[in-house]
Amino acid sequence: MPPPLFAAAGTIFGFPITIIPRRNVCFKVSCSTEHHDNQSGVKYDSLMVLEWDKLCQSVASFARTSLGSRATKAQLWSLDQTFQESVRLLQETDAAIRMHDHDSFNLDLTSVDLALVESALKHARRRLPLHANEAVALASLLQFVEALQLSLKAAIKQDSDWYKQFMPLSEMITQLVVNRSIIKLIQQVIDEDGSVKDSASPALRKARDQVRTLERKLYQLMDNIIRNETKEAALMASSNVDGRWCIRSGNDQPTNFKGLLLSSGSGSIIEPFAAVPLNDELQQARASVAKAEADVLSMVTEKIQMDLDDMEKSLRTAIQLDMIYARATYSLSYGGTYPNIFLPEDIDGPLAAQSYRSKDKTSQAPNPKKEWIFYLPRAYHPLLLQQHRQKLSTARKNVRNAAAEIRRKKLQTENMAVKREAEIDISSLQKQVRALEEAPPVPVDFLISQKTRVLVITGPNTGGKTICLKTIGLAAMMAKSGLHVLSSESAKVPWFDSVFADIGDEQSLSQSLSTFSGHLKQISEIQSKSTSRSLVLLDEVGAGTNPLEGAALGMSLLESFAKSGALLTLATTHHGELKTLKYSNDAFENACMEFDEENLKPTYKILWGVPGRSNAINIAERLGVPGIIVDNARELYGAASAEIDEVIMDMETFKKKFQEHVKESQHYLMLSRDLHEKLLLNRRKLQDLSAQQRYKKMRELSEAAAVARSTLHKKAQQLRMSAMKQSQLSKASNRTLGNKYKHATAVETELQITNPSSSSIRVIKQPQSEKITELPKVGDTVHVSSLGKRATVLKVDTHKEEIVVQAGNMKLKLKITEVQR
């Protein structure tokens, strides 16, 4: 049984630090290759060939503290997380990125020395006085936690949904307890530079005043002694040796003052007798200062011991936050995206297919209607991307330095030849920068369908096959470790319990194994340790031996992995026979690295569903190899193989054309959607404009109707008053008044007809009734013109020609002239 992958050394406060709930990890861990002797086995070898240690170091460099950096490497290197822990790690990273985007949170622990905090809490746990700088570091940590809690409270007060958005960090931060009185106490007695203040205690102030007084007296004494030495004064100087004031002389000549010779040689150090009692007194005063400072620090330590558990929890959380900060800032720096991880047995659940649209016009993607077991579009190899950025940064720095040097030379010399030479140098450096900017790492699409158990990748040497294997292996481990993967959009990655890799051609010298034997031994161990949740990466399977035997062995190995091996196996090969497995077993899929035959160089892109074909003879022909040699090679290669290559070429051509048509149709679909959205927008604008116009017209009509009603109401009042005063007028005058009423009613009727839908216009219609020529009787129904309603006669006064009517809930006394039949 091989030793464990993760070997920890040392603890904090005598117990392991909790990184993830229910799992303890110690921080003093190194993932360097120095542990190879202690960590052998196929898992460790797989991590090393994938260069996982370099990625761990890269991520850990984003931590802001030494403890956080070591803890980050430990957590990443372990790779022993459960699925639930991997989900939580990803949630932590995503929450830290959300806090970063919120702009009100500061997870940067640069200002806090966690190593000093660790030392302070160790001293307090052992009941030893803290050092002053340790107390300052502890106060800084508590202030950092307090600031985080205040920022979180402010965000939640602004929007309560932020608490869920920042989970699980919000829960982690709110659970911490900060004793504000400890911070205040440390600030009162200790300066920011780590020295105890004079005001910390009366005894300390008195002792320091005494020290300053004695030092001033000794300085004056030494100055007087040196001045009295008229001949040797220039070679003498006061000096402090082991806390005692002395005189240092540049030679060994005798002096006029008497004292104790402390050392001699090329010069001498003498403590004057006159200074001995003062020096003794000074030593006692300094001892009093040290005791007073120790008393102050002991008092601070006693206060800290009361909340020691809370402070240790704050330290553990701070280290964990620094780890999360490192993962988040790495993901932000390299443009990572949140991966959707899932258990292989849940493949039918979260893996509903999504529409895939390549952002790269030359990218070859499979059928977008398929469902994927591995969905990683436009994925970058993280170490290649890091290497490219470093080279580009170095090249730009060289240009800036060269430009500064040119400016310096122009100021110092008038030699035109020197200036031209300097300009040529900077031009060459600028070309290097442009070349790097124009040739970034090429992203690769990984879209593997659910039914695929083994993917066979073929292609030319230096075509990028090995980089593809490493990219997919690193992406799987990054997702498991809580890192965002470097792809263009949210990826779907299965949660793998282990990633096994056999990559490279290193020989096992310690076991006297050849390259081929070493690979076979490694693959055998991989097959024995892999499970139905494992990812297996095999580079150049079947290579290193006779081609026919290697192909047969490779086919047998891959069929074994497809039948009862890992969840997913990716293998690269040059053996053409392995391409045929897809046509006899649905668990296999083919892919190849694209090769640009016109420019005779690889494009580092994957063609899915297409087996690679041999390019050696065609390349030889394009490079000018004599035709007779090329024809003879084709004949020896065999007509059948040539026909297969022709079929493969036709398949590639057909696939490229198909992809072009797909992209063209997607382009037109996007245009039609844009046009449809624009039409809908214009339709909404027209509807809004029409509604505004209707509202404006209705408002104008309503205002006109209101004016008309007011005018009519005044006229009606005037007419009623006139009718009451002139009741003796003739029927002709009554008829004239009736005509005026009819005219007013006709105006209001016309207004209502103009806008019948307006609910704001209330027009009183004048019914087409006949004028009363004789008195009504009790119980008759009449029409009241002023109300525009019907009413029932309740009482008739023949002498006054008045009647009492009931109109709804109202009783009215009216003149006979005011009603109609």
Short mmCIF file of N, CA, C and O in Angstrom, two decimals, residues 582-664:
data_model
loop_
_atom_site.label_atom_id
_atom_site.label_comp_id
_atom_site.label_asym_id
_atom_site.label_seq_id
_atom_site.Cartn_x
_atom_site.Cartn_y
_atom_site.Cartn_z
N LYS A 582 -14.21 2.74 -32.53
CA LYS A 582 -15.48 3.46 -32.45
C LYS A 582 -16.57 2.77 -33.27
O LYS A 582 -17.75 2.79 -32.88
N TYR A 583 -16.20 2.14 -34.38
CA TYR A 583 -17.18 1.58 -35.29
C TYR A 583 -17.67 0.20 -34.85
O TYR A 583 -18.59 -0.34 -35.45
N SER A 584 -17.05 -0.34 -33.79
CA SER A 584 -17.51 -1.62 -33.26
C SER A 584 -17.98 -1.53 -31.82
O SER A 584 -18.53 -2.50 -31.29
N ASN A 585 -17.79 -0.37 -31.20
CA ASN A 585 -18.16 -0.22 -29.78
C ASN A 585 -18.62 1.23 -29.55
O ASN A 585 -17.87 2.17 -29.76
N ASP A 586 -19.88 1.36 -29.13
CA ASP A 586 -20.44 2.71 -28.92
C ASP A 586 -19.79 3.46 -27.77
O ASP A 586 -19.98 4.67 -27.64
N ALA A 587 -19.03 2.77 -26.91
CA ALA A 587 -18.39 3.44 -25.78
C ALA A 587 -17.17 4.24 -26.22
O ALA A 587 -16.63 5.01 -25.42
N PHE A 588 -16.73 4.08 -27.47
CA PHE A 588 -15.56 4.78 -27.98
C PHE A 588 -15.97 5.99 -28.80
O PHE A 588 -17.04 6.02 -29.40
N GLU A 589 -15.10 7.00 -28.79
CA GLU A 589 -15.28 8.19 -29.63
C GLU A 589 -13.92 8.60 -30.16
O GLU A 589 -12.90 8.42 -29.49
N ASN A 590 -13.91 9.13 -31.38
CA ASN A 590 -12.67 9.56 -32.01
C ASN A 590 -12.57 11.08 -32.01
O ASN A 590 -13.59 11.79 -32.06
N ALA A 591 -11.36 11.56 -31.97
CA ALA A 591 -11.06 12.98 -32.15
C ALA A 591 -9.63 13.07 -32.67
O ALA A 591 -8.83 12.15 -32.48
N CYS A 592 -9.33 14.15 -33.32
CA CYS A 592 -7.97 14.31 -33.83
C CYS A 592 -7.57 15.77 -33.75
O CYS A 592 -8.41 16.66 -33.71
N MET A 593 -6.26 15.98 -33.72
CA MET A 593 -5.72 17.32 -33.71
C MET A 593 -5.62 17.82 -35.15
O MET A 593 -5.03 17.15 -36.01
N GLU A 594 -6.18 18.96 -35.40
CA GLU A 594 -6.20 19.52 -36.76
C GLU A 594 -4.78 19.89 -37.20
O GLU A 594 -3.97 20.36 -36.40
N PHE A 595 -4.52 19.68 -38.50
CA PHE A 595 -3.21 19.99 -39.07
C PHE A 595 -3.41 20.83 -40.32
O PHE A 595 -4.20 20.48 -41.20
N ASP A 596 -2.73 21.97 -40.38
CA ASP A 596 -2.82 22.87 -41.52
C ASP A 596 -1.82 22.41 -42.58
O ASP A 596 -0.62 22.65 -42.46
N GLU A 597 -2.34 21.73 -43.61
CA GLU A 597 -1.44 21.17 -44.62
C GLU A 597 -0.84 22.26 -45.51
O GLU A 597 0.23 22.08 -46.08
N GLU A 598 -1.53 23.38 -45.65
CA GLU A 598 -0.98 24.45 -46.49
C GLU A 598 0.27 25.06 -45.86
O GLU A 598 1.26 25.33 -46.54
N ASN A 599 0.17 25.32 -44.54
CA ASN A 599 1.31 25.92 -43.85
C ASN A 599 2.19 24.89 -43.16
O ASN A 599 3.21 25.24 -42.55
N LEU A 600 1.79 23.62 -43.24
CA LEU A 600 2.56 22.52 -42.66
C LEU A 600 2.83 22.73 -41.16
O LEU A 600 3.97 22.61 -40.69
N LYS A 601 1.78 23.05 -40.43
CA LYS A 601 1.92 23.21 -38.98
C LYS A 601 0.59 22.91 -38.30
O LYS A 601 -0.47 23.06 -38.92
N PRO A 602 0.63 22.45 -37.07
CA PRO A 602 -0.61 22.13 -36.37
C PRO A 602 -1.34 23.40 -35.95
O PRO A 602 -0.73 24.46 -35.76
N THR A 603 -2.67 23.29 -35.83
CA THR A 603 -3.49 24.42 -35.38
C THR A 603 -3.85 24.31 -33.90
O THR A 603 -4.42 25.25 -33.35
N TYR A 604 -3.53 23.18 -33.29
CA TYR A 604 -3.81 22.91 -31.87
C TYR A 604 -5.31 22.93 -31.56
O TYR A 604 -5.71 23.19 -30.44
N LYS A 605 -6.13 22.64 -32.55
CA LYS A 605 -7.57 22.54 -32.35
C LYS A 605 -8.01 21.09 -32.51
O LYS A 605 -7.40 20.33 -33.25
N ILE A 606 -9.10 20.74 -31.82
CA ILE A 606 -9.61 19.37 -31.87
C ILE A 606 -10.74 19.29 -32.89
O ILE A 606 -11.65 20.12 -32.90
N LEU A 607 -10.67 18.25 -33.72
CA LEU A 607 -11.78 17.91 -34.62
C LEU A 607 -12.49 16.70 -34.00
O LEU A 607 -11.88 15.65 -33.83
N TRP A 608 -13.76 16.88 -33.65
CA TRP A 608 -14.49 15.83 -32.93
C TRP A 608 -15.19 14.88 -33.90
O TRP A 608 -15.74 15.31 -34.92
N GLY A 609 -15.17 13.61 -33.54
CA GLY A 609 -15.86 12.60 -34.34
C GLY A 609 -15.11 12.19 -35.59
O GLY A 609 -15.62 11.39 -36.37
N VAL A 610 -13.91 12.74 -35.79
CA VAL A 610 -13.15 12.46 -37.00
C VAL A 610 -11.82 11.83 -36.60
O VAL A 610 -11.07 12.42 -35.82
N PRO A 611 -11.49 10.64 -37.10
CA PRO A 611 -10.18 10.06 -36.79
C PRO A 611 -9.09 10.75 -37.58
O PRO A 611 -9.30 11.18 -38.72
N GLY A 612 -7.93 10.86 -37.00
CA GLY A 612 -6.80 11.49 -37.69
C GLY A 612 -6.27 10.60 -38.79
O GLY A 612 -6.34 9.38 -38.73
N ARG A 613 -5.75 11.23 -39.80
CA ARG A 613 -5.17 10.47 -40.89
C ARG A 613 -3.68 10.77 -41.00
O ARG A 613 -3.19 11.77 -40.48
N SER A 614 -2.99 9.89 -41.68
CA SER A 614 -1.55 10.05 -41.81
C SER A 614 -1.23 11.20 -42.76
O SER A 614 -1.81 11.32 -43.84
N ASN A 615 -0.30 12.06 -42.37
CA ASN A 615 0.09 13.20 -43.18
C ASN A 615 1.54 13.12 -43.64
O ASN A 615 2.02 14.01 -44.34
N ALA A 616 2.24 12.07 -43.22
CA ALA A 616 3.68 12.03 -43.47
C ALA A 616 3.99 12.05 -44.97
O ALA A 616 4.87 12.82 -45.41
N ILE A 617 3.31 11.22 -45.76
CA ILE A 617 3.63 11.14 -47.20
C ILE A 617 3.24 12.44 -47.90
O ILE A 617 4.00 12.95 -48.75
N ASN A 618 2.08 13.00 -47.56
CA ASN A 618 1.67 14.26 -48.18
C ASN A 618 2.62 15.39 -47.82
O ASN A 618 2.95 16.24 -48.65
N ILE A 619 3.07 15.42 -46.54
CA ILE A 619 4.02 16.46 -46.13
C ILE A 619 5.33 16.29 -46.88
O ILE A 619 5.94 17.28 -47.34
N ALA A 620 5.78 15.04 -47.04
CA ALA A 620 7.02 14.80 -47.78
C ALA A 620 6.90 15.30 -49.21
O ALA A 620 7.84 15.90 -49.77
N GLU A 621 5.73 15.08 -49.82
CA GLU A 621 5.52 15.53 -51.20
C GLU A 621 5.56 17.05 -51.28
O GLU A 621 6.17 17.62 -52.19
N ARG A 622 4.92 17.76 -50.30
CA ARG A 622 4.90 19.21 -50.32
C ARG A 622 6.27 19.80 -50.01
O ARG A 622 6.59 20.90 -50.43
N LEU A 623 7.10 19.04 -49.29
CA LEU A 623 8.43 19.54 -48.96
C LEU A 623 9.44 19.29 -50.08
O LEU A 623 10.61 19.63 -49.93
N GLY A 624 8.99 18.68 -51.18
CA GLY A 624 9.87 18.54 -52.34
C GLY A 624 10.59 17.22 -52.44
O GLY A 624 11.57 17.11 -53.21
N VAL A 625 10.16 16.21 -51.70
CA VAL A 625 10.78 14.89 -51.84
C VAL A 625 10.48 14.39 -53.26
O VAL A 625 9.35 14.54 -53.75
N PRO A 626 11.47 13.80 -53.94
CA PRO A 626 11.25 13.34 -55.33
C PRO A 626 9.98 12.50 -55.46
O PRO A 626 9.65 11.70 -54.59
N GLY A 627 9.30 12.70 -56.61
CA GLY A 627 8.02 12.04 -56.83
C GLY A 627 8.11 10.54 -56.83
O GLY A 627 7.20 9.85 -56.36
N ILE A 628 9.23 9.99 -57.34
CA ILE A 628 9.35 8.53 -57.39
C ILE A 628 9.38 7.94 -55.98
O ILE A 628 8.83 6.86 -55.73
N ILE A 629 10.02 8.69 -55.07
CA ILE A 629 10.07 8.20 -53.68
C ILE A 629 8.69 8.27 -53.05
O ILE A 629 8.25 7.35 -52.34
N VAL A 630 7.97 9.37 -53.32
CA VAL A 630 6.63 9.53 -52.75
C VAL A 630 5.70 8.45 -53.29
O VAL A 630 4.93 7.82 -52.54
N ASP A 631 5.76 8.19 -54.62
CA ASP A 631 4.88 7.18 -55.21
C ASP A 631 5.20 5.79 -54.66
O ASP A 631 4.28 5.00 -54.39
N ASN A 632 6.48 5.50 -54.52
CA ASN A 632 6.88 4.21 -53.98
C ASN A 632 6.40 4.06 -52.54
O ASN A 632 5.95 2.98 -52.12
N ALA A 633 6.46 5.15 -51.77
CA ALA A 633 5.98 5.11 -50.38
C ALA A 633 4.49 4.83 -50.33
O ALA A 633 4.02 4.05 -49.50
N ARG A 634 3.75 5.47 -51.22
CA ARG A 634 2.31 5.24 -51.24
C ARG A 634 1.99 3.79 -51.60
O ARG A 634 1.07 3.19 -51.06
N GLU A 635 2.78 3.27 -52.52
CA GLU A 635 2.56 1.88 -52.93
C GLU A 635 2.86 0.94 -51.77
O GLU A 635 2.11 -0.03 -51.53
N LEU A 636 3.96 1.21 -51.06
CA LEU A 636 4.30 0.37 -49.92
C LEU A 636 3.29 0.54 -48.78
O LEU A 636 3.00 -0.41 -48.06
N TYR A 637 2.81 1.75 -48.63
CA TYR A 637 1.83 2.01 -47.57
C TYR A 637 0.55 1.24 -47.81
O TYR A 637 -0.12 0.82 -46.88
N GLY A 638 0.23 1.04 -49.08
CA GLY A 638 -0.91 0.20 -49.39
C GLY A 638 -2.08 1.00 -49.91
O GLY A 638 -2.39 2.10 -49.43
N ALA A 639 -2.71 0.44 -50.91
CA ALA A 639 -3.86 1.11 -51.50
C ALA A 639 -5.01 1.23 -50.51
O ALA A 639 -5.74 2.22 -50.48
N ALA A 640 -5.18 0.18 -49.68
CA ALA A 640 -6.30 0.20 -48.73
C ALA A 640 -6.12 1.34 -47.74
O ALA A 640 -7.07 2.08 -47.43
N SER A 641 -4.90 1.49 -47.24
CA SER A 641 -4.66 2.59 -46.29
C SER A 641 -4.87 3.94 -46.96
O SER A 641 -5.39 4.88 -46.35
N ALA A 642 -4.44 4.03 -48.23
CA ALA A 642 -4.63 5.28 -48.95
C ALA A 642 -6.11 5.60 -49.10
O ALA A 642 -6.55 6.74 -48.96
N GLU A 643 -6.91 4.55 -49.40
CA GLU A 643 -8.35 4.78 -49.54
C GLU A 643 -8.96 5.23 -48.21
O GLU A 643 -9.84 6.09 -48.17
N ILE A 644 -8.48 4.62 -47.12
CA ILE A 644 -9.00 5.03 -45.80
C ILE A 644 -8.66 6.50 -45.55
O ILE A 644 -9.50 7.27 -45.07
N ASP A 645 -7.43 6.90 -45.91
CA ASP A 645 -7.06 8.29 -45.72
C ASP A 645 -7.92 9.21 -46.57
O ASP A 645 -8.27 10.32 -46.15
N GLU A 646 -8.25 8.75 -47.79
CA GLU A 646 -9.11 9.57 -48.64
C GLU A 646 -10.50 9.72 -48.01
O GLU A 646 -11.09 10.80 -48.04
N VAL A 647 -11.02 8.61 -47.46
CA VAL A 647 -12.31 8.68 -46.78
C VAL A 647 -12.25 9.64 -45.60
O VAL A 647 -13.16 10.46 -45.38
N ILE A 648 -11.17 9.54 -44.84
CA ILE A 648 -11.01 10.44 -43.70
C ILE A 648 -10.94 11.89 -44.17
O ILE A 648 -11.53 12.79 -43.57
N MET A 649 -10.23 12.12 -45.27
CA MET A 649 -10.13 13.48 -45.80
C MET A 649 -11.50 14.00 -46.21
O MET A 649 -11.86 15.15 -45.93
N ASP A 650 -12.28 13.13 -46.90
CA ASP A 650 -13.64 13.54 -47.28
C ASP A 650 -14.49 13.84 -46.04
O ASP A 650 -15.29 14.79 -46.03
N MET A 651 -14.32 13.02 -44.99
CA MET A 651 -15.07 13.26 -43.75
C MET A 651 -14.69 14.60 -43.14
O MET A 651 -15.55 15.36 -42.67
N GLU A 652 -13.40 14.91 -43.16
CA GLU A 652 -12.96 16.19 -42.61
C GLU A 652 -13.54 17.35 -43.40
O GLU A 652 -14.02 18.33 -42.83
N THR A 653 -13.49 17.22 -44.73
CA THR A 653 -14.04 18.28 -45.58
C THR A 653 -15.53 18.45 -45.34
O THR A 653 -16.03 19.58 -45.21
N PHE A 654 -16.25 17.30 -45.29
CA PHE A 654 -17.68 17.36 -45.04
C PHE A 654 -17.99 17.99 -43.68
O PHE A 654 -18.89 18.82 -43.54
N LYS A 655 -17.21 17.61 -42.68
CA LYS A 655 -17.44 18.14 -41.33
C LYS A 655 -17.19 19.63 -41.27
O LYS A 655 -17.95 20.39 -40.65
N LYS A 656 -16.14 20.09 -41.94
CA LYS A 656 -15.86 21.51 -41.95
C LYS A 656 -16.98 22.28 -42.63
O LYS A 656 -17.43 23.33 -42.14
N LYS A 657 -17.45 21.76 -43.78
CA LYS A 657 -18.54 22.43 -44.48
C LYS A 657 -19.81 22.43 -43.63
O LYS A 657 -20.53 23.43 -43.57
N PHE A 658 -20.06 21.30 -42.97
CA PHE A 658 -21.23 21.21 -42.11
C PHE A 658 -21.16 22.25 -40.99
O PHE A 658 -22.14 22.94 -40.70
N GLN A 659 -19.98 22.35 -40.39
CA GLN A 659 -19.82 23.33 -39.32
C GLN A 659 -19.99 24.75 -39.84
O GLN A 659 -20.56 25.61 -39.16
N GLU A 660 -19.48 25.00 -41.04
CA GLU A 660 -19.66 26.33 -41.62
C GLU A 660 -21.13 26.64 -41.84
O GLU A 660 -21.59 27.75 -41.55
N HIS A 661 -21.89 25.65 -42.33
CA HIS A 661 -23.32 25.86 -42.54
C HIS A 661 -24.04 26.06 -41.20
O HIS A 661 -24.96 26.89 -41.10
N VAL A 662 -23.63 25.29 -40.21
CA VAL A 662 -24.24 25.45 -38.88
C VAL A 662 -24.00 26.85 -38.34
O VAL A 662 -24.91 27.52 -37.85
N LYS A 663 -22.77 27.31 -38.46
CA LYS A 663 -22.44 28.65 -37.96
C LYS A 663 -23.18 29.71 -38.75
O LYS A 663 -23.63 30.73 -38.19
N GLU A 664 -23.30 29.50 -40.08
CA GLU A 664 -24.02 30.47 -40.91
C GLU A 664 -25.49 30.53 -40.50
O GLU A 664 -26.08 31.61 -40.38
#
